[in-house]
CSV table of C-alpha atoms and ligand atoms in Angstrom, one decimal:
chain,number,residue,atom,x,y,z
X,26,UNK,CA,-9.9,2.5,-33.5
X,27,UNK,CA,-6.4,3.6,-32.4
X,28,UNK,CA,-3.6,2.7,-35.0
X,29,UNK,CA,-1.2,0.7,-33.5
X,30,UNK,CA,1.3,0.9,-36.4
X,31,UNK,CA,2.4,4.3,-36.1
X,32,UNK,CA,3.5,4.1,-31.9
X,33,UNK,CA,6.9,4.6,-30.9
X,34,UNK,CA,8.8,4.1,-27.5
X,35,UNK,CA,11.8,6.5,-27.1
X,36,UNK,CA,15.5,5.0,-25.9
X,37,UNK,CA,17.3,7.6,-24.0
X,38,UNK,CA,20.8,7.3,-22.8
X,39,UNK,CA,22.2,9.3,-20.0
X,40,UNK,CA,25.6,10.7,-19.7
X,41,UNK,CA,27.3,13.7,-18.9
X,42,UNK,CA,29.7,16.2,-20.7
X,43,UNK,CA,32.6,15.3,-18.4
X,44,UNK,CA,33.6,12.2,-20.5
X,45,UNK,CA,34.9,13.9,-23.3
X,46,UNK,CA,34.2,13.3,-27.2
X,47,UNK,CA,36.1,10.3,-27.4
X,48,UNK,CA,34.3,8.4,-24.6
X,49,UNK,CA,30.9,9.6,-25.5
X,50,UNK,CA,31.4,8.8,-28.9
X,51,UNK,CA,31.9,5.1,-27.8
X,52,UNK,CA,28.9,5.7,-25.4
X,53,UNK,CA,26.9,6.6,-28.6
X,54,UNK,CA,28.0,3.3,-30.5
X,55,UNK,CA,27.1,1.3,-27.5
X,56,UNK,CA,24.0,2.7,-27.0
X,57,UNK,CA,22.7,2.0,-30.8
X,58,UNK,CA,24.0,-1.4,-30.3
X,59,UNK,CA,22.2,-2.3,-27.1
X,60,UNK,CA,18.7,-0.5,-28.6
X,61,UNK,CA,19.7,-3.1,-31.8
X,62,UNK,CA,20.2,-6.0,-29.3
X,63,UNK,CA,17.0,-5.4,-27.4
X,64,UNK,CA,14.7,-4.3,-30.5
X,65,UNK,CA,15.7,-7.7,-32.1
X,66,UNK,CA,14.1,-9.8,-29.3
X,67,UNK,CA,11.1,-7.8,-28.7
X,68,UNK,CA,7.5,-9.0,-29.7
X,69,UNK,CA,5.7,-6.0,-30.6
X,70,UNK,CA,5.1,-3.7,-33.6
X,71,UNK,CA,5.8,-0.3,-31.4
X,72,UNK,CA,8.7,1.0,-33.0
X,73,UNK,CA,11.9,1.8,-30.7
X,74,UNK,CA,13.4,4.9,-31.5
X,75,UNK,CA,17.2,6.2,-30.7
X,76,UNK,CA,17.8,9.6,-29.2
X,77,UNK,CA,21.0,11.0,-29.2
X,78,UNK,CA,23.0,10.7,-25.6
X,79,UNK,CA,21.7,12.9,-23.0
X,80,UNK,CA,24.5,15.0,-21.0
X,81,UNK,CA,23.0,18.0,-19.5
X,82,UNK,CA,19.8,19.1,-17.9
X,83,UNK,CA,18.4,21.2,-20.7
X,84,UNK,CA,18.6,18.5,-23.3
X,85,UNK,CA,17.2,15.9,-20.7
X,86,UNK,CA,14.2,18.3,-20.2
X,87,UNK,CA,13.8,19.3,-23.7
X,88,UNK,CA,13.9,15.5,-24.7
X,89,UNK,CA,11.0,14.8,-21.9
X,90,UNK,CA,8.8,17.6,-23.1
X,91,UNK,CA,9.1,16.2,-26.7
X,92,UNK,CA,8.3,12.8,-25.6
X,93,UNK,CA,5.4,14.1,-23.5
X,94,UNK,CA,4.0,16.2,-26.5
X,95,UNK,CA,4.3,13.5,-29.3
X,96,UNK,CA,1.0,11.5,-30.3
X,97,UNK,CA,3.0,8.9,-31.5
X,98,UNK,CA,5.6,8.4,-28.5
X,99,UNK,CA,3.8,6.0,-25.9
X,100,UNK,CA,7.0,5.7,-23.3
X,101,UNK,CA,10.7,6.2,-22.8
X,102,UNK,CA,13.1,3.6,-21.7
X,103,UNK,CA,15.9,5.3,-20.0
X,104,UNK,CA,19.5,3.6,-19.5
X,105,UNK,CA,22.5,5.4,-17.8
X,106,UNK,CA,25.6,3.8,-19.9
X,107,UNK,CA,28.1,6.0,-17.7
X,108,UNK,CA,27.5,8.3,-14.8
X,109,UNK,CA,24.6,10.8,-15.3
X,110,UNK,CA,24.5,13.0,-12.0
X,111,UNK,CA,20.7,12.8,-11.4
X,112,UNK,CA,20.2,16.6,-10.2
X,113,UNK,CA,20.2,17.0,-14.0
X,114,UNK,CA,17.1,14.5,-14.5
X,115,UNK,CA,15.0,16.4,-12.0
X,116,UNK,CA,13.3,18.8,-14.5
X,117,UNK,CA,12.9,16.4,-17.2
X,118,UNK,CA,11.6,13.6,-15.0
X,119,UNK,CA,9.2,16.4,-13.8
X,120,UNK,CA,8.1,17.3,-16.9
X,121,UNK,CA,7.6,13.7,-18.5
X,122,UNK,CA,3.8,12.7,-18.8
X,123,UNK,CA,4.5,9.3,-20.5
X,124,UNK,CA,5.3,5.7,-18.9
X,125,UNK,CA,8.8,5.3,-17.8
X,126,UNK,CA,11.0,2.2,-17.8
X,127,UNK,CA,14.2,2.0,-16.6
X,128,UNK,CA,16.7,-0.5,-18.4
X,129,UNK,CA,19.8,-1.6,-16.2
X,130,UNK,CA,22.2,-3.3,-18.2
X,131,UNK,CA,25.7,-2.8,-19.5
X,132,UNK,CA,27.2,-2.5,-23.0
X,133,UNK,CA,29.9,-5.1,-22.5
X,134,UNK,CA,28.0,-7.9,-20.8
X,135,UNK,CA,31.5,-9.8,-19.3
X,136,UNK,CA,34.4,-8.4,-17.8
X,137,UNK,CA,37.7,-8.6,-19.7
X,138,UNK,CA,39.4,-9.9,-16.6
X,139,UNK,CA,43.0,-10.1,-17.6
X,140,UNK,CA,43.0,-6.9,-19.5
X,141,UNK,CA,40.5,-4.7,-17.5
X,142,UNK,CA,41.7,-1.4,-17.0
X,143,UNK,CA,40.4,2.2,-15.9
X,144,UNK,CA,39.5,2.9,-19.4
X,145,UNK,CA,37.3,-0.1,-19.2
X,146,UNK,CA,35.9,0.9,-15.8
X,147,UNK,CA,35.5,4.3,-16.7
X,148,UNK,CA,33.2,3.5,-20.0
X,149,UNK,CA,31.0,0.7,-18.3
X,150,UNK,CA,29.5,2.6,-15.4
X,151,UNK,CA,26.0,1.9,-15.7
X,152,UNK,CA,26.5,-0.1,-12.0
X,153,UNK,CA,26.5,3.2,-10.2
X,154,UNK,CA,25.0,5.5,-13.1
X,155,UNK,CA,22.0,3.9,-13.0
X,156,UNK,CA,22.0,3.6,-9.2
X,157,UNK,CA,22.4,7.6,-9.1
X,158,UNK,CA,19.4,7.8,-11.6
X,159,UNK,CA,17.2,5.3,-9.7
X,160,UNK,CA,17.5,7.0,-6.4
X,161,UNK,CA,16.2,10.4,-8.0
X,162,UNK,CA,13.2,8.4,-9.8
X,163,UNK,CA,12.3,7.1,-6.4
X,164,UNK,CA,12.8,10.2,-4.3
X,165,UNK,CA,10.5,11.9,-7.1
X,166,UNK,CA,7.8,9.1,-6.6
X,167,UNK,CA,7.5,8.5,-10.3
X,168,UNK,CA,6.2,5.1,-11.1
X,169,UNK,CA,8.4,2.7,-13.5
X,170,UNK,CA,9.4,-0.6,-14.2
X,171,UNK,CA,13.1,-1.5,-13.8
X,172,UNK,CA,14.4,-4.4,-16.1
X,173,UNK,CA,17.8,-5.7,-15.3
X,174,UNK,CA,20.3,-7.7,-17.3
X,175,UNK,CA,21.6,-8.5,-21.1
X,176,UNK,CA,19.5,-6.7,-23.4
X,177,UNK,CA,19.8,-9.7,-25.8
X,178,UNK,CA,18.3,-12.1,-23.5
X,179,UNK,CA,15.2,-13.5,-24.0
X,180,UNK,CA,14.2,-12.8,-20.0
X,181,UNK,CA,14.8,-9.1,-20.2
X,182,UNK,CA,12.9,-9.2,-24.5
X,183,UNK,CA,9.9,-10.7,-22.5
X,184,UNK,CA,10.0,-7.9,-19.7
X,185,UNK,CA,10.3,-5.3,-22.2
X,186,UNK,CA,7.9,-6.7,-24.4
X,187,UNK,CA,5.3,-7.0,-21.5
X,188,UNK,CA,5.9,-3.3,-20.3
X,189,UNK,CA,5.6,-1.9,-24.3
X,190,UNK,CA,2.6,-3.9,-24.5
X,191,UNK,CA,0.8,-2.3,-21.5
X,192,UNK,CA,2.0,1.2,-22.6
X,193,UNK,CA,-0.4,0.3,-25.6
X,194,UNK,CA,-2.9,-0.4,-23.5
X,195,UNK,CA,-2.3,3.0,-21.5
X,196,UNK,CA,-2.3,4.9,-24.6
X,197,UNK,CA,-5.5,3.4,-25.4
X,198,UNK,CA,-7.1,4.1,-22.5
X,199,UNK,CA,-5.8,7.8,-22.5
X,200,UNK,CA,-7.9,8.3,-25.7
X,201,UNK,CA,-10.4,5.9,-25.1
X,202,UNK,CA,-13.9,7.1,-26.0
X,203,UNK,CA,-16.9,4.9,-25.0
X,204,UNK,CA,-20.5,5.1,-26.6
X,205,UNK,CA,-22.9,4.2,-23.8
X,206,UNK,CA,-26.6,3.2,-25.5
X,207,UNK,CA,-29.0,3.9,-22.4
X,208,UNK,CA,-28.0,4.1,-19.0
X,209,UNK,CA,-27.0,1.6,-16.0
X,210,UNK,CA,-29.5,-1.5,-15.4
X,211,UNK,CA,-31.8,-0.5,-12.7
X,212,UNK,CA,-30.5,-1.3,-9.1
X,213,UNK,CA,-27.3,-2.5,-10.2
X,214,UNK,CA,-24.2,-1.4,-7.9
X,215,UNK,CA,-20.8,-2.6,-9.7
X,216,UNK,CA,-21.7,-1.8,-13.1
X,217,UNK,CA,-22.3,2.0,-11.9
X,218,UNK,CA,-19.5,4.3,-10.9
X,219,UNK,CA,-18.1,7.5,-11.2
X,220,UNK,CA,-17.3,8.7,-14.6
X,221,UNK,CA,-15.6,11.7,-14.2
X,222,UNK,CA,-12.9,9.9,-11.7
X,223,UNK,CA,-12.6,7.3,-14.5
X,224,UNK,CA,-11.7,9.9,-17.0
X,225,UNK,CA,-9.4,11.7,-14.7
X,226,UNK,CA,-7.5,8.5,-13.6
X,227,UNK,CA,-7.9,6.5,-16.9
X,228,UNK,CA,-8.8,9.2,-19.5
X,229,UNK,CA,-11.6,7.4,-21.0
X,230,UNK,CA,-14.4,9.4,-22.1
X,231,UNK,CA,-17.9,8.1,-21.6
X,232,UNK,CA,-20.5,9.4,-23.8
X,233,UNK,CA,-24.0,8.7,-23.4
X,234,UNK,CA,-26.6,8.2,-26.0
X,235,UNK,CA,-30.6,7.3,-25.9
X,236,UNK,CA,-31.1,4.3,-27.2
X,237,UNK,CA,-33.3,5.9,-30.4
X,238,UNK,CA,-30.0,7.2,-31.6
X,239,UNK,CA,-29.1,3.4,-32.3
X,240,UNK,CA,-32.9,2.6,-33.4
X,241,UNK,CA,-32.7,5.7,-36.1
X,242,UNK,CA,-29.2,4.3,-37.1
X,243,UNK,CA,-30.6,0.7,-37.5
X,244,UNK,CA,-33.8,2.1,-39.4
X,245,UNK,CA,-31.5,3.7,-42.0
X,246,UNK,CA,-29.6,0.7,-42.9
X,247,UNK,CA,-30.9,-0.7,-46.3
X,248,UNK,CA,-32.2,-4.0,-47.1
X,249,UNK,CA,-29.6,-4.7,-49.5
X,250,UNK,CA,-26.8,-4.0,-47.5
X,251,UNK,CA,-28.0,-6.2,-44.8
X,252,UNK,CA,-28.7,-9.0,-47.2
X,253,UNK,CA,-25.2,-8.8,-48.2
X,254,UNK,CA,-23.7,-8.9,-44.7
X,255,UNK,CA,-26.2,-11.9,-43.9
X,256,UNK,CA,-24.9,-13.8,-47.1
X,257,UNK,CA,-21.3,-13.2,-45.4
X,258,UNK,CA,-22.3,-14.4,-42.1
X,259,UNK,CA,-23.3,-17.8,-44.2
X,260,UNK,CA,-19.6,-18.1,-45.8
X,261,UNK,CA,-18.3,-17.5,-42.1
X,262,UNK,CA,-20.0,-19.4,-39.8
X,263,UNK,CA,-22.2,-22.4,-39.6
X,264,UNK,CA,-25.7,-20.6,-39.7
X,265,UNK,CA,-28.6,-22.5,-38.6
X,266,UNK,CA,-30.6,-23.4,-41.4
X,267,UNK,CA,-33.8,-21.8,-40.2
X,268,UNK,CA,-31.9,-18.5,-40.4
X,269,UNK,CA,-30.3,-18.9,-44.1
X,270,UNK,CA,-31.8,-17.0,-47.1
X,271,UNK,CA,-35.1,-18.0,-47.9
X,272,UNK,CA,-35.8,-19.9,-44.7
X,273,UNK,CA,-38.6,-19.0,-42.2
X,274,UNK,CA,-36.7,-16.8,-39.9
X,275,UNK,CA,-34.4,-15.3,-42.1
X,276,UNK,CA,-35.4,-12.0,-41.5
X,277,UNK,CA,-34.1,-12.2,-38.1
X,278,UNK,CA,-30.7,-12.6,-39.4
X,279,UNK,CA,-31.1,-9.7,-41.7
X,280,UNK,CA,-32.2,-7.6,-38.6
X,281,UNK,CA,-29.1,-8.8,-36.6
X,282,UNK,CA,-27.0,-7.4,-39.7
X,283,UNK,CA,-28.8,-4.2,-39.9
X,284,UNK,CA,-27.6,-3.6,-36.2
X,285,UNK,CA,-24.1,-4.5,-36.7
X,286,UNK,CA,-24.1,-1.9,-39.7
X,287,UNK,CA,-25.5,0.5,-37.5
X,288,UNK,CA,-23.5,0.1,-34.4
X,289,UNK,CA,-20.2,-0.2,-36.5
X,290,UNK,CA,-21.0,3.4,-38.7
X,291,UNK,CA,-22.0,4.9,-35.3
X,292,UNK,CA,-18.9,3.8,-33.5
X,293,UNK,CA,-16.8,4.6,-36.5
X,294,UNK,CA,-18.4,8.1,-37.1
X,295,UNK,CA,-17.7,9.0,-33.3
X,296,UNK,CA,-14.3,7.7,-33.0
X,297,UNK,CA,-15.4,5.5,-30.3
X,298,UNK,CA,-13.3,2.2,-29.5
X,299,UNK,CA,-16.0,0.8,-27.1
X,300,UNK,CA,-19.7,0.8,-26.1
X,301,UNK,CA,-22.3,-0.5,-23.8
X,302,UNK,CA,-26.2,-1.8,-24.3
X,303,UNK,CA,-28.7,-2.3,-21.5
X,304,UNK,CA,-31.5,-4.9,-22.1
X,305,UNK,CA,-33.8,-3.1,-20.0
X,306,UNK,CA,-33.4,0.0,-22.4
X,307,UNK,CA,-33.9,-1.2,-26.0
X,308,UNK,CA,-36.7,1.3,-27.0
X,309,UNK,CA,-37.8,0.1,-30.7
X,310,UNK,CA,-34.9,-2.1,-31.3
X,311,UNK,CA,-36.4,-5.5,-32.2
X,312,UNK,CA,-34.0,-7.7,-30.6
X,313,UNK,CA,-31.1,-7.2,-28.0
X,314,UNK,CA,-27.9,-7.1,-30.2
X,315,UNK,CA,-25.9,-10.4,-29.7
X,316,UNK,CA,-24.4,-11.0,-33.1
X,317,UNK,CA,-23.5,-7.4,-33.8
X,318,UNK,CA,-21.8,-7.2,-30.4
X,319,UNK,CA,-20.2,-10.4,-30.8
X,320,UNK,CA,-18.6,-9.3,-34.4
X,321,UNK,CA,-17.6,-5.9,-33.0
X,322,UNK,CA,-15.7,-7.3,-30.4
X,323,UNK,CA,-13.8,-9.6,-32.3
X,324,UNK,CA,-12.7,-6.6,-34.4
X,325,UNK,CA,-11.2,-5.0,-30.9
X,326,UNK,CA,-14.0,-2.9,-29.8
X,327,UNK,CA,-14.7,-3.0,-25.7
X,328,UNK,CA,-18.1,-3.9,-24.5
X,329,UNK,CA,-20.2,-4.4,-21.4
X,330,UNK,CA,-23.7,-5.4,-20.8
X,331,UNK,CA,-26.1,-3.6,-18.6
X,332,UNK,CA,-24.7,-0.4,-19.1
X,333,UNK,CA,-21.1,-1.6,-17.8
X,334,UNK,CA,-19.0,1.0,-19.0
X,335,UNK,CA,-15.8,0.0,-17.1
X,336,UNK,CA,-15.8,-3.3,-18.2
X,337,UNK,CA,-16.2,-1.7,-21.8
X,338,UNK,CA,-13.6,0.2,-21.1
X,339,UNK,CA,-11.0,-2.3,-19.9
X,340,UNK,CA,-12.1,-4.6,-22.8
X,341,UNK,CA,-11.1,-2.2,-25.2
X,342,UNK,CA,-7.9,-1.5,-23.4
X,343,UNK,CA,-6.8,-5.4,-22.9
X,344,UNK,CA,-8.0,-5.9,-26.8
X,345,UNK,CA,-5.7,-3.4,-27.6
X,346,UNK,CA,-2.9,-5.2,-25.8
X,347,UNK,CA,-3.9,-8.6,-27.3
X,348,UNK,CA,-1.4,-10.0,-29.9
X,349,UNK,CA,-2.8,-11.1,-33.2
X,350,UNK,CA,-4.3,-14.7,-33.0
X,351,UNK,CA,-4.9,-13.9,-29.4
X,352,UNK,CA,-8.2,-13.9,-27.7
X,353,UNK,CA,-10.0,-11.5,-25.4
X,354,UNK,CA,-13.6,-11.3,-24.3
X,355,UNK,CA,-16.5,-9.9,-22.2
X,356,UNK,CA,-17.3,-12.3,-19.6
X,357,UNK,CA,-19.2,-12.9,-16.7
X,358,UNK,CA,-19.3,-15.7,-14.0
X,359,UNK,CA,-22.5,-17.1,-14.6
X,360,UNK,CA,-22.9,-20.6,-12.8
X,361,UNK,CA,-20.4,-23.0,-10.8
X,362,UNK,CA,-19.7,-26.4,-10.8
X,363,UNK,CA,-18.5,-27.7,-7.2
X,364,UNK,CA,-18.1,-31.0,-8.2
X,365,UNK,CA,-17.7,-33.9,-8.7
X,366,UNK,CA,-14.2,-33.3,-9.9
X,367,UNK,CA,-12.1,-29.8,-9.9
X,368,UNK,CA,-14.5,-27.1,-9.1
X,369,UNK,CA,-15.3,-24.8,-12.0
X,370,UNK,CA,-16.6,-21.8,-13.2
X,371,UNK,CA,-19.0,-21.7,-16.4
X,372,UNK,CA,-18.9,-18.0,-17.7
X,373,UNK,CA,-20.9,-16.8,-20.5
X,374,UNK,CA,-23.4,-13.9,-20.9
X,375,UNK,CA,-26.9,-13.5,-22.0
X,376,UNK,CA,-25.4,-13.4,-25.9
X,377,UNK,CA,-22.6,-11.2,-25.8
X,378,UNK,CA,-19.1,-13.4,-25.7
X,379,UNK,CA,-16.4,-12.8,-28.1
X,380,UNK,CA,-15.5,-15.5,-30.8
X,381,UNK,CA,-11.7,-14.6,-30.3
X,382,UNK,CA,-11.6,-17.2,-27.6
X,383,UNK,CA,-12.5,-20.0,-29.7
X,384,UNK,CA,-10.7,-21.8,-32.6
X,385,UNK,CA,-13.7,-23.6,-33.6
X,386,UNK,CA,-16.3,-22.5,-36.4
X,387,UNK,CA,-18.9,-20.3,-34.4
X,388,UNK,CA,-22.5,-21.4,-35.2
X,389,UNK,CA,-24.9,-19.0,-35.5
X,390,UNK,CA,-28.3,-19.7,-34.1
X,391,UNK,CA,-31.7,-18.0,-32.8
X,392,UNK,CA,-33.4,-18.8,-29.4
X,393,UNK,CA,-35.8,-17.1,-27.0
X,394,UNK,CA,-34.3,-14.7,-24.5
X,395,UNK,CA,-36.3,-15.3,-21.1
X,396,UNK,CA,-35.5,-11.7,-20.2
X,397,UNK,CA,-36.3,-8.0,-21.9
X,398,UNK,CA,-39.4,-8.8,-23.4
X,399,UNK,CA,-38.2,-8.6,-27.3
X,400,UNK,CA,-37.8,-10.8,-30.3
X,401,UNK,CA,-35.6,-13.7,-30.4
X,402,UNK,CA,-32.1,-12.8,-30.7
X,403,UNK,CA,-29.5,-14.3,-32.9
X,404,UNK,CA,-26.2,-14.9,-31.1
X,405,UNK,CA,-23.0,-16.9,-32.4
X,406,UNK,CA,-22.4,-20.1,-30.0
X,407,UNK,CA,-19.4,-21.7,-29.4
X,408,UNK,CA,-17.1,-22.8,-26.6
X,409,UNK,CA,-14.0,-21.4,-25.5
X,410,UNK,CA,-10.6,-23.3,-26.6
X,411,UNK,CA,-8.5,-24.6,-23.4
X,412,UNK,CA,-5.7,-22.3,-22.6
X,413,UNK,CA,-4.1,-20.7,-19.5
X,414,UNK,CA,-5.8,-17.1,-19.4
X,415,UNK,CA,-7.3,-14.7,-16.5
X,416,UNK,CA,-10.1,-12.8,-16.0
X,417,UNK,CA,-9.7,-9.2,-15.1
X,418,UNK,CA,-12.3,-6.6,-13.8
X,419,UNK,CA,-12.2,-2.6,-12.9
X,420,UNK,CA,-14.1,-1.8,-9.9
X,421,UNK,CA,-14.9,1.5,-8.7
X,422,UNK,CA,-14.5,1.5,-4.7
X,423,UNK,CA,-15.6,5.1,-4.0
X,424,UNK,CA,-12.4,6.5,-3.1
X,425,UNK,CA,-10.2,4.8,-5.9
X,426,UNK,CA,-10.2,2.2,-8.9
X,427,UNK,CA,-9.3,-1.3,-8.4
X,428,UNK,CA,-8.0,-4.1,-10.7
X,429,UNK,CA,-8.6,-7.4,-9.7
X,430,UNK,CA,-7.0,-10.1,-11.7
X,431,UNK,CA,-7.5,-14.2,-11.0
X,432,UNK,CA,-5.4,-16.5,-13.2
X,433,UNK,CA,-7.4,-19.4,-14.5
X,434,UNK,CA,-7.2,-22.6,-17.1
X,435,UNK,CA,-9.8,-22.5,-19.5
X,436,UNK,CA,-10.7,-26.1,-19.8
X,437,UNK,CA,-13.3,-28.4,-21.8
X,438,UNK,CA,-16.5,-28.7,-20.3
X,439,UNK,CA,-17.4,-32.0,-18.5
X,440,UNK,CA,-19.9,-32.9,-21.1
X,441,UNK,CA,-21.3,-31.6,-24.2
X,442,UNK,CA,-23.8,-28.5,-23.6
X,443,UNK,CA,-26.4,-29.4,-26.2
X,444,UNK,CA,-29.3,-27.2,-24.6
X,445,UNK,CA,-26.9,-24.1,-23.9
X,446,UNK,CA,-27.8,-22.0,-26.6
X,447,UNK,CA,-25.2,-19.5,-25.8
X,448,UNK,CA,-21.2,-18.7,-26.2
X,449,UNK,CA,-19.7,-20.1,-22.9
X,450,UNK,CA,-16.1,-20.6,-21.4
X,451,UNK,CA,-15.4,-23.1,-18.8
X,452,UNK,CA,-12.4,-22.5,-16.6
X,453,UNK,CA,-10.6,-23.4,-13.2
X,454,UNK,CA,-9.6,-20.9,-11.2
X,455,UNK,CA,-6.4,-20.5,-9.1
X,456,UNK,CA,-5.7,-21.4,-6.8
X,457,UNK,CA,-9.1,-23.3,-6.4
X,458,UNK,CA,-12.6,-21.9,-6.9
X,459,UNK,CA,-13.2,-21.4,-3.0
X,460,UNK,CA,-10.0,-19.5,-2.6
X,461,UNK,CA,-10.8,-17.8,-5.6
X,462,UNK,CA,-14.2,-16.5,-5.1
X,463,UNK,CA,-13.5,-15.7,-1.4
X,464,UNK,CA,-10.5,-13.2,-2.4
X,465,UNK,CA,-12.5,-12.1,-5.5
X,466,UNK,CA,-15.4,-11.1,-3.4
X,467,UNK,CA,-13.8,-10.0,-0.6
X,468,UNK,CA,-11.7,-7.6,-3.0
X,469,UNK,CA,-15.1,-6.3,-4.2
X,470,UNK,CA,-14.8,-7.6,-7.7
X,471,UNK,CA,-17.2,-7.4,-10.3
X,472,UNK,CA,-19.2,-10.4,-11.9
X,473,UNK,CA,-18.4,-9.0,-15.1
X,474,UNK,CA,-15.1,-9.3,-16.2
X,475,UNK,CA,-12.6,-9.3,-19.1
X,476,UNK,CA,-11.6,-12.9,-20.2
X,477,UNK,CA,-8.2,-13.3,-21.8
X,478,UNK,CA,-6.0,-15.9,-22.8
X,479,UNK,CA,-3.0,-14.0,-24.5
X,480,UNK,CA,-2.4,-10.7,-22.4
X,481,UNK,CA,0.1,-11.6,-19.4
X,482,UNK,CA,0.0,-10.9,-16.0
X,483,UNK,CA,3.0,-9.0,-16.4
X,484,UNK,CA,1.4,-6.6,-18.7
X,485,UNK,CA,-1.4,-6.1,-16.7
X,486,UNK,CA,0.7,-5.3,-13.8
X,487,UNK,CA,2.8,-3.0,-15.7
X,488,UNK,CA,-0.5,-1.1,-17.0
X,489,UNK,CA,-2.1,-1.2,-13.3
X,490,UNK,CA,1.4,0.9,-12.5
X,491,UNK,CA,1.1,3.4,-15.5
X,492,UNK,CA,-2.4,4.1,-14.7
X,493,UNK,CA,-1.7,4.5,-11.0
X,494,UNK,CA,-4.5,1.9,-10.2
X,495,UNK,CA,-4.3,-0.7,-7.3
X,496,UNK,CA,-3.9,-4.0,-8.7
X,497,UNK,CA,-5.1,-7.0,-6.8
X,498,UNK,CA,-3.7,-10.5,-8.1
X,499,UNK,CA,-5.3,-13.8,-7.2
X,500,UNK,CA,-2.9,-16.9,-8.3
X,501,UNK,CA,-1.5,-20.1,-7.1
X,502,UNK,CA,0.1,-18.2,-4.4
X,503,UNK,CA,-2.9,-16.6,-3.0
X,504,UNK,CA,-3.6,-17.6,0.8
X,505,UNK,CA,-6.3,-15.8,2.4
X,506,UNK,CA,-4.7,-14.7,5.3
X,507,UNK,CA,-2.1,-12.7,3.6
X,508,UNK,CA,-4.6,-11.6,1.3
X,509,UNK,CA,-6.8,-10.2,3.7
X,510,UNK,CA,-4.1,-8.2,5.3
X,511,UNK,CA,-2.8,-7.0,1.4
X,512,UNK,CA,-6.2,-5.4,1.3
X,513,UNK,CA,-6.2,-3.9,4.7
X,514,UNK,CA,-2.6,-2.4,3.9
X,515,UNK,CA,-3.5,-1.4,0.5
X,516,UNK,CA,-6.4,0.5,1.8
X,517,UNK,CA,-4.5,2.2,4.3
X,518,UNK,CA,-2.0,3.0,1.6
X,519,UNK,CA,-4.0,4.2,-0.8
X,520,UNK,CA,-6.0,6.8,1.8
X,521,UNK,CA,-2.7,8.0,2.9
X,522,UNK,CA,-1.4,8.4,-0.9
X,523,UNK,CA,-4.7,10.6,-1.6
X,524,UNK,CA,-4.1,14.2,-3.0
X,525,UNK,CA,-5.0,16.7,-0.9
E,612,MN,MN1,-24.4,-9.1,-17.0
């Protein structure tokens, strides 16, 4: 798992030698003050790193090369405090391989109307310095986010925080290793795709293992270790009495614990942060892994069922962007409630829903699984806690990848669900189930998604821009006529923008 603690964003101030020492000393001092004001409002564990004012093309190029080479640096924020002629930035911007943000602000937020003179004017030149720079970034076709305003304001802090969080996700993506146990569920299209293109576009490495590798790892787990973990389950969760130590079906819980220990060890040893399973290809595994997958997801691993490596990778990326206490899970649109009352989706999977999306204490239960022909699997059962959120998917359209995102409100089920032996979430999609589903399907969205109650829409938008992946959003504003046109224009754009 990637370590979020040591990540940095570099803060680069642009100017030029022409101003003379006195002014440049003020620029440096004010740049530090702007950085401090900005950092004070951010909600991130990523460290902002001040760099000396950039005053010529060599320094700019060298700094951008260093940022690109640094494993800790996940992005750069640029600000032209004064005028910084943008031909000086061409080589540096060309060398930059990290996400770029452009902060457009001014050291002195207010004009001193009664005393303003040319010294003040010449020191506070971001108004034209940043425009000169932005022109060059546009001309070079470099993706970036522009944030305008007072660095001490909550709105600027929120937008910058969203971008930094997206950079964390992008860093996860560029370093993501995914273990795939078994291949794709036979005949399923949307879970399949071009893994080479995915590695080129997103950096994700999808590595296949025969399920026997996992079977052997499970067999190697000692009974004592598995019993110890099963005892931990009894402490943490509401375990069904038939599964408790000494009860008739306790062996099934111990076997689930062996699956968790084996999977965790396998993923840690290989440096993987995501994985898939396939219920059609379980080899000699006695149960489809349910509880083990749920526990690993809760610890930040991405997961996809039926060999779905794209959703698993997206899950790991979104989990790395999820703040502490937030919830993000593998999900599937399972069944609908068209009415009476507001239309809703009941989302679930066979077993594998992450308990981070509930505030309730999950139950651990054992029930038959009508598919796969294996022993009854152990699973956590719970209902997602009401929250605003979104479901997100990553699909392979053949010539490109597309992220589809739908704003949702997670709600309580209309009634208790005593006969549903699986973790679930009930939500009302925006703007309505009818428009949401029509738009989602028109965009080619998958039935598997990642549901999050805490990675913001702005962060996902910033991530898509960093990764240069098409993003289609379905929200309260979505109207089908415009949406259909957006897809048509977007298809034309992406085909025109294709590299030769
Ligand atoms: Mn599925």
